[in-house]
Amino acid sequence: QEQLVESGGGLVQPGTSLRLSCAASTFTFDDYAIGWFRQAPGKLREGISCIGSRLGRTYYTDSVKGRFTISRDNTKNTVYLQMNSLKPEDTAVYYCAAALDLYGPKCTGWGPNLFEYNYWGQGTQVTVSS
């Protein structure tokens, strides 16, 4: 069973930064697109960023564009989400997920489709509050 583990969440003040990590322990990332999703209380889970497998194409939803940066280190089997200038509306549980990218891109200009991402982490809480 493929597993992903998120880490790096926490309680921070507005305007500060956090870096989330997503690591795989049972499979190699190389052929997988990795997406970051978040779910705030009472809201649907939304895809906020993703990075493709080979060419490393990236996507950001408008609300995080310019503040968040996704990157991957395949040698460490880890994907990062650097989150700067955090706002209270960024408060949510953040999930990473993986989708096999070999036979068709899973990170496109439309963003990550959560129904195409098969393997999920357990989530990490990010709370932005003063």
mmCIF file of C-alpha atoms in Angstrom:
data_model
loop_
_atom_site.group_PDB
_atom_site.id
_atom_site.type_symbol
_atom_site.label_atom_id
_atom_site.label_comp_id
_atom_site.label_asym_id
_atom_site.label_seq_id
_atom_site.Cartn_x
_atom_site.Cartn_y
_atom_site.Cartn_z
ATOM 1 C CA GLN A 1 0.000 0.000 0.000
ATOM 2 C CA GLU A 2 1.512 3.269 -1.113
ATOM 3 C CA GLN A 3 1.800 5.781 1.694
ATOM 4 C CA LEU A 4 2.418 9.476 1.872
ATOM 5 C CA VAL A 5 3.249 11.370 5.021
ATOM 6 C CA GLU A 6 2.817 15.126 5.407
ATOM 7 C CA SER A 7 4.644 17.180 7.996
ATOM 8 C CA GLY A 8 5.370 20.790 8.810
ATOM 9 C CA GLY A 9 1.967 22.105 9.767
ATOM 10 C CA GLY A 10 1.326 24.211 12.827
ATOM 11 C CA LEU A 11 -0.090 27.361 14.338
ATOM 12 C CA VAL A 12 1.445 30.550 12.967
ATOM 13 C CA GLN A 13 0.678 34.254 12.855
ATOM 14 C CA PRO A 14 -0.483 36.035 9.708
ATOM 15 C CA GLY A 15 2.353 37.111 7.447
ATOM 16 C CA THR A 16 4.687 34.331 8.491
ATOM 17 C CA SER A 17 5.832 31.206 6.656
ATOM 18 C CA LEU A 18 5.642 27.442 6.855
ATOM 19 C CA ARG A 19 7.117 24.679 4.755
ATOM 20 C CA LEU A 20 5.135 21.516 4.349
ATOM 21 C CA SER A 21 6.794 18.270 3.345
ATOM 22 C CA CYS A 22 5.290 15.235 1.678
ATOM 23 C CA ALA A 23 7.339 12.062 1.760
ATOM 24 C CA ALA A 24 6.720 8.636 0.303
ATOM 25 C CA SER A 25 7.986 5.607 2.135
ATOM 26 C CA THR A 26 6.728 2.727 0.026
ATOM 27 C CA PHE A 27 7.139 3.883 -3.577
ATOM 28 C CA THR A 28 9.365 6.170 -5.622
ATOM 29 C CA PHE A 29 8.053 9.549 -6.686
ATOM 30 C CA ASP A 30 9.721 9.698 -10.073
ATOM 31 C CA ASP A 31 6.712 8.779 -12.191
ATOM 32 C CA TYR A 32 4.087 10.523 -10.080
ATOM 33 C CA ALA A 33 2.591 13.961 -10.138
ATOM 34 C CA ILE A 34 2.170 15.287 -6.610
ATOM 35 C CA GLY A 35 -0.676 17.541 -5.641
ATOM 36 C CA TRP A 36 -1.368 19.613 -2.564
ATOM 37 C CA PHE A 37 -4.964 19.947 -1.497
ATOM 38 C CA ARG A 38 -6.560 21.650 1.462
ATOM 39 C CA GLN A 39 -9.859 21.444 3.235
ATOM 40 C CA ALA A 40 -11.173 24.112 5.559
ATOM 41 C CA PRO A 41 -14.035 23.404 7.995
ATOM 42 C CA GLY A 42 -17.338 23.230 6.164
ATOM 43 C CA LYS A 43 -15.725 23.518 2.747
ATOM 44 C CA LEU A 44 -14.898 21.137 -0.052
ATOM 45 C CA ARG A 45 -11.382 19.863 -0.525
ATOM 46 C CA GLU A 46 -9.624 21.990 -3.133
ATOM 47 C CA GLY A 47 -6.491 21.450 -5.175
ATOM 48 C CA ILE A 48 -4.148 24.357 -4.615
ATOM 49 C CA SER A 49 -0.910 23.264 -6.266
ATOM 50 C CA CYS A 50 0.715 20.405 -8.105
ATOM 51 C CA ILE A 51 3.968 19.437 -9.768
ATOM 52 C CA GLY A 52 4.377 17.033 -12.648
ATOM 53 C CA SER A 53 6.710 14.056 -12.672
ATOM 54 C CA ARG A 54 9.257 14.452 -15.465
ATOM 55 C CA LEU A 55 9.147 18.035 -16.686
ATOM 56 C CA GLY A 56 8.132 19.350 -13.292
ATOM 57 C CA ARG A 57 5.289 21.479 -14.577
ATOM 58 C CA THR A 58 3.677 23.394 -11.729
ATOM 59 C CA TYR A 59 0.262 24.816 -11.040
ATOM 60 C CA TYR A 60 -1.067 27.199 -8.381
ATOM 61 C CA THR A 61 -4.602 28.220 -7.709
ATOM 62 C CA ASP A 62 -5.131 31.966 -7.800
ATOM 63 C CA SER A 63 -5.500 32.365 -4.042
ATOM 64 C CA VAL A 64 -1.961 31.093 -3.375
ATOM 65 C CA LYS A 65 -0.172 32.229 -6.528
ATOM 66 C CA GLY A 66 2.864 34.329 -5.691
ATOM 67 C CA ARG A 67 2.871 33.192 -2.062
ATOM 68 C CA PHE A 68 3.274 29.408 -2.266
ATOM 69 C CA THR A 69 5.998 27.478 -4.072
ATOM 70 C CA ILE A 70 5.961 23.765 -4.787
ATOM 71 C CA SER A 71 9.156 21.828 -5.412
ATOM 72 C CA ARG A 72 10.293 18.249 -5.495
ATOM 73 C CA ASP A 73 13.467 16.386 -4.633
ATOM 74 C CA ASN A 74 13.206 12.948 -6.179
ATOM 75 C CA THR A 75 16.469 11.873 -4.559
ATOM 76 C CA LYS A 76 14.739 12.292 -1.213
ATOM 77 C CA ASN A 77 11.341 11.138 -2.430
ATOM 78 C CA THR A 78 9.923 14.357 -1.037
ATOM 79 C CA VAL A 79 7.807 17.240 -2.273
ATOM 80 C CA TYR A 80 7.695 20.576 -0.494
ATOM 81 C CA LEU A 81 5.181 23.367 -0.306
ATOM 82 C CA GLN A 82 6.761 26.625 0.828
ATOM 83 C CA MET A 83 4.015 28.886 2.105
ATOM 84 C CA ASN A 84 4.838 32.555 2.619
ATOM 85 C CA SER A 85 2.736 35.529 3.678
ATOM 86 C CA LEU A 86 0.199 33.253 5.269
ATOM 87 C CA LYS A 87 -3.319 34.546 5.787
ATOM 88 C CA PRO A 88 -6.092 33.431 8.133
ATOM 89 C CA GLU A 89 -7.979 32.117 5.103
ATOM 90 C CA ASP A 90 -5.140 29.637 4.520
ATOM 91 C CA THR A 91 -6.248 27.816 7.656
ATOM 92 C CA ALA A 92 -7.106 24.229 6.673
ATOM 93 C CA VAL A 93 -5.977 20.653 6.775
ATOM 94 C CA TYR A 94 -3.414 20.219 4.022
ATOM 95 C CA TYR A 95 -3.094 16.932 2.159
ATOM 96 C CA CYS A 96 -0.618 15.722 -0.399
ATOM 97 C CA ALA A 97 -1.547 13.117 -2.956
ATOM 98 C CA ALA A 98 0.109 11.236 -5.799
ATOM 99 C CA ALA A 99 -1.057 10.309 -9.293
ATOM 100 C CA LEU A 100 0.824 8.228 -11.832
ATOM 101 C CA ASP A 101 1.925 10.621 -14.524
ATOM 102 C CA LEU A 102 3.291 8.239 -17.160
ATOM 103 C CA TYR A 103 0.318 7.925 -19.513
ATOM 104 C CA GLY A 104 -1.126 11.391 -19.253
ATOM 105 C CA PRO A 105 -0.332 14.527 -17.276
ATOM 106 C CA LYS A 106 -1.973 14.786 -13.879
ATOM 107 C CA CYS A 107 -0.771 18.328 -13.238
ATOM 108 C CA THR A 108 -2.194 20.605 -15.884
ATOM 109 C CA GLY A 109 -3.249 24.194 -16.220
ATOM 110 C CA TRP A 110 -6.584 23.213 -14.705
ATOM 111 C CA GLY A 111 -4.962 22.117 -11.496
ATOM 112 C CA PRO A 112 -4.955 18.737 -9.777
ATOM 113 C CA ASN A 113 -8.157 16.736 -10.098
ATOM 114 C CA LEU A 114 -8.603 15.015 -6.762
ATOM 115 C CA PHE A 115 -10.404 12.087 -8.418
ATOM 116 C CA GLU A 116 -7.255 11.290 -10.411
ATOM 117 C CA TYR A 117 -4.997 11.201 -7.348
ATOM 118 C CA ASN A 118 -4.927 7.729 -5.898
ATOM 119 C CA TYR A 119 -2.614 7.890 -2.928
ATOM 120 C CA TRP A 120 -3.160 10.295 -0.077
ATOM 121 C CA GLY A 121 -1.498 11.324 3.121
ATOM 122 C CA GLN A 122 -3.263 11.716 6.433
ATOM 123 C CA GLY A 123 -3.161 15.509 6.359
ATOM 124 C CA THR A 124 -1.459 18.166 8.445
ATOM 125 C CA GLN A 125 -3.224 21.070 10.138
ATOM 126 C CA VAL A 126 -2.233 24.623 9.288
ATOM 127 C CA THR A 127 -3.755 27.347 11.445
ATOM 128 C CA VAL A 128 -3.054 31.004 10.741
ATOM 129 C CA SER A 129 -4.227 33.203 13.553
ATOM 130 C CA SER A 130 -3.086 36.155 15.609
#
